[in-house]
Short mmCIF file of C-alpha atoms in Angstrom, two decimals:
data_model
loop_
_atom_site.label_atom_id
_atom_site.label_comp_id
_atom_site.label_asym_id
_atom_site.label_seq_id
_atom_site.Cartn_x
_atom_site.Cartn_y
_atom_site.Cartn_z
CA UNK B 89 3.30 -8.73 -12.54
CA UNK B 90 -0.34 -8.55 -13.80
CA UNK B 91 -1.68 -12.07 -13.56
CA UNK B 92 -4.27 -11.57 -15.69
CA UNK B 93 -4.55 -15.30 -16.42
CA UNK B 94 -4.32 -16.10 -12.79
CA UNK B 95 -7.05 -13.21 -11.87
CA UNK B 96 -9.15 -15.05 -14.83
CA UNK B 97 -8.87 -18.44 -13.47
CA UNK B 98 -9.84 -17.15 -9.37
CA UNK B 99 -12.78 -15.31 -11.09
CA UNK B 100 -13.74 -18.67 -12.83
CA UNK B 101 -13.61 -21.05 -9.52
CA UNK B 102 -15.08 -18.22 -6.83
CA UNK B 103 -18.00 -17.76 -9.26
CA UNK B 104 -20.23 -14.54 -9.07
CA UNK B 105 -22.81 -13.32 -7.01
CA UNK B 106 -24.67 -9.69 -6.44
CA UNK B 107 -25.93 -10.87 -3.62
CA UNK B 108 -24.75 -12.76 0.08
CA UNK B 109 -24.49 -15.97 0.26
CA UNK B 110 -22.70 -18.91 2.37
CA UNK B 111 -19.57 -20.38 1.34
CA UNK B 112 -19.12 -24.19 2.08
CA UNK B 113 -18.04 -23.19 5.59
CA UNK B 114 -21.35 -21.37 5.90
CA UNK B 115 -19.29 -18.08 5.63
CA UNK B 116 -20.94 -14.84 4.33
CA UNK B 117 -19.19 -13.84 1.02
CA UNK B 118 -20.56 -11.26 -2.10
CA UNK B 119 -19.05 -10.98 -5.86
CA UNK B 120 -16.32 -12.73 -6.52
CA UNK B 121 -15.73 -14.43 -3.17
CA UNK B 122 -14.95 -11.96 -1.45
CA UNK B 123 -15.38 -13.10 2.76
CA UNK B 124 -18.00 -10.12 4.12
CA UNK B 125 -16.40 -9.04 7.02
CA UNK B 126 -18.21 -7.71 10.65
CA UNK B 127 -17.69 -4.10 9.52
CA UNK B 128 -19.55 -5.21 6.25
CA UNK B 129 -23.22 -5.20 7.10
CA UNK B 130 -23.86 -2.82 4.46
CA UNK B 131 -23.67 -5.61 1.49
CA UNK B 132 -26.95 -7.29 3.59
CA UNK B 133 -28.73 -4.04 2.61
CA UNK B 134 -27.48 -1.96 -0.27
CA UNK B 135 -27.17 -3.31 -3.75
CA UNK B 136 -24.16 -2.80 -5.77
CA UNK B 137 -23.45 -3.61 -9.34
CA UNK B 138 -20.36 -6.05 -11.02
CA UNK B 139 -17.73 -2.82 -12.09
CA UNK B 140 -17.92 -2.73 -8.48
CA UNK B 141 -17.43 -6.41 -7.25
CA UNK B 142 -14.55 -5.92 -10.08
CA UNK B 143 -12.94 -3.54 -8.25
CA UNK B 144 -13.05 -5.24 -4.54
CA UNK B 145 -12.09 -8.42 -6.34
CA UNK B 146 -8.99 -6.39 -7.39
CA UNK B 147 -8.42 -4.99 -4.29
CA UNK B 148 -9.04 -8.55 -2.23
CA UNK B 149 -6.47 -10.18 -5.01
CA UNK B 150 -3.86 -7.59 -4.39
CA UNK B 151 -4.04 -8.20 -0.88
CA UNK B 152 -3.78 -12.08 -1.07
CA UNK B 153 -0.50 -11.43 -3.31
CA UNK B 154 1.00 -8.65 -1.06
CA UNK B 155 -0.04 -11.14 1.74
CA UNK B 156 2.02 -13.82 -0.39
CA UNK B 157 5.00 -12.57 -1.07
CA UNK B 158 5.67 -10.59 2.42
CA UNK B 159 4.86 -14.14 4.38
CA UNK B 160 5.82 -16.92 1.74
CA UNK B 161 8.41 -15.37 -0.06
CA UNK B 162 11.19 -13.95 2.29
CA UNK B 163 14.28 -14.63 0.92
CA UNK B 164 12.78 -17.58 -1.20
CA UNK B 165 12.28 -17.30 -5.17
CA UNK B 166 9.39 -18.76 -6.70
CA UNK B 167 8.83 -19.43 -10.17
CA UNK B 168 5.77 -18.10 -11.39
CA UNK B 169 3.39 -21.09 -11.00
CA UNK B 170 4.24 -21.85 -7.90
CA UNK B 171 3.21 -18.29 -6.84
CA UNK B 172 0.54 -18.04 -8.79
CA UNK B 173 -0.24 -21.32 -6.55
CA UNK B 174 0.26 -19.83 -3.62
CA UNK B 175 -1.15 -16.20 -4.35
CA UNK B 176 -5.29 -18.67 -5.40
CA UNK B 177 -4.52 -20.54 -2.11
CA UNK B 178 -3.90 -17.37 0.09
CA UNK B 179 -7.30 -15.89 -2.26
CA UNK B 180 -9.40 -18.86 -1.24
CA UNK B 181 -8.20 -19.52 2.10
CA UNK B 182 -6.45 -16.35 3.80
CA UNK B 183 -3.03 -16.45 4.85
CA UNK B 184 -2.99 -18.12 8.20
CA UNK B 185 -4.36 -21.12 6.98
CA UNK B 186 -1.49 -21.44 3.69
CA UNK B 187 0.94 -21.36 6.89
CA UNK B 188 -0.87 -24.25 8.19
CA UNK B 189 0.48 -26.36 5.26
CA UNK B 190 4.14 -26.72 6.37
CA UNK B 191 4.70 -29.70 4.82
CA UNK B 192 3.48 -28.52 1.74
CA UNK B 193 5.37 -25.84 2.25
CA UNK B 194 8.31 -27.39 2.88
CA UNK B 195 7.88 -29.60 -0.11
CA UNK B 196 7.73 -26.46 -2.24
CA UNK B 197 10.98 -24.96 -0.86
CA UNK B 198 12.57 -28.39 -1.54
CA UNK B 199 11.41 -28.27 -5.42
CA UNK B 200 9.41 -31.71 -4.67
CA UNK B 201 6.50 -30.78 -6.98
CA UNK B 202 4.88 -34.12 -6.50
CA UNK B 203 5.23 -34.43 -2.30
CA UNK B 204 3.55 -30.99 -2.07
CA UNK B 205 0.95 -32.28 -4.28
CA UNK B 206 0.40 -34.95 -2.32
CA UNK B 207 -0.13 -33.01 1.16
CA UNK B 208 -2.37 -30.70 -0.82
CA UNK B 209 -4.71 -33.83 -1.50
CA UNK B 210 -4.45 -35.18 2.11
CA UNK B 211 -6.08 -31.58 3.28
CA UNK B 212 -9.37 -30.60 4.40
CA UNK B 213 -9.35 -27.77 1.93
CA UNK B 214 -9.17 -31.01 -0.40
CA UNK B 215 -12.37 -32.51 1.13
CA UNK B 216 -14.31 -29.01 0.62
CA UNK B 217 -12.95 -27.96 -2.89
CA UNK B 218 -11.76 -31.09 -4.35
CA UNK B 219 -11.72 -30.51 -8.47
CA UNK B 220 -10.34 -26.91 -7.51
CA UNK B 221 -7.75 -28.24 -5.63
CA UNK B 222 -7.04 -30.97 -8.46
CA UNK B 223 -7.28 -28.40 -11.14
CA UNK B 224 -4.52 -26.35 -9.02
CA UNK B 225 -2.44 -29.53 -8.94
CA UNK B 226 -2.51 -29.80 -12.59
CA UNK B 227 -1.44 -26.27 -13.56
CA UNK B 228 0.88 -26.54 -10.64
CA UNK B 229 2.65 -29.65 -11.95
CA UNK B 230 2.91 -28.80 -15.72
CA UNK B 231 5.09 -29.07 -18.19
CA UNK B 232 5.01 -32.47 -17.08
CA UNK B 233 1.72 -32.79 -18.63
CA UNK B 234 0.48 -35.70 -15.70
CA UNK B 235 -2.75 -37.31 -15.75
CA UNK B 236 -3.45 -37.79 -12.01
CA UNK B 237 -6.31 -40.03 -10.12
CA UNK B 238 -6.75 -38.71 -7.08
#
């Protein structure tokens, strides 16, 4: 799959920037949020221009996805919202901490849409990035077409 839409929509909520700046965790990140690692201390002192935040963006998305589907997805089939879901929260968040939402999770595997909703609003990733989270929810949820207060 391509996921242009869903590479769209992460472009749209990380935002852009040529140059470092902190995240709401106070986290070093550079073009389309992508998390400057240790190893990265050249992005502090050499300037680079968007075809080439374009092209880490691609190669930090294909990593969330592979990341994805080799943890999340053993021997479980998604439909494609729900990893489309998964593949922004594993973007925004890394891996690890999409394991850390085992109810959620759980919820998922279970096909109850609403309950894994639900944990998703009772998070702290909720509390940092609320109207991303909600706009998640409401792609997430459709074609039910809800109109959530959360």
């Amino acid at each position: 799959m391509k996921y242009t839409r869903l590479k769209k929509r992460i472009k749209k909520n990380e935002g852009f920037s040529l140059i470092p700046y902190k995240d709401q965790l106070g986290n070093f990140t550079i073009g389309y949020g992508h998390l400057i690692k240790k190893k990265e201390k050249f992005y502090f002192v050499k300037k680079f221009d968007k075809a080439y935040f374009n092209k880490l963006f691609n190669e930090d998305f294909k990593s969330a996805e592979t990341e994805c589907r080799n943890t999340l997805n053993k021997n479980i089939f998604y439909n494609s919202k729900t990893k489309e879901l998964l593949i922004e929260m594993t973007f925004q968040m890394g891996i690890k901490n999409v394991c850390g939402f085992k109810k959620m999770l759980e919820h998922i595997r279970n096909k109850q849409k609403y309950l894994a909703a639900l944990e998703m609003t009772k998070s702290l990733w909720y509390k940092q990035t609320p109207k991303r989270v909600e706009k998640l929810i409401k792609h997430y949820l459709e074609p039910w077409q809800i109109r959530m207060k959360i």
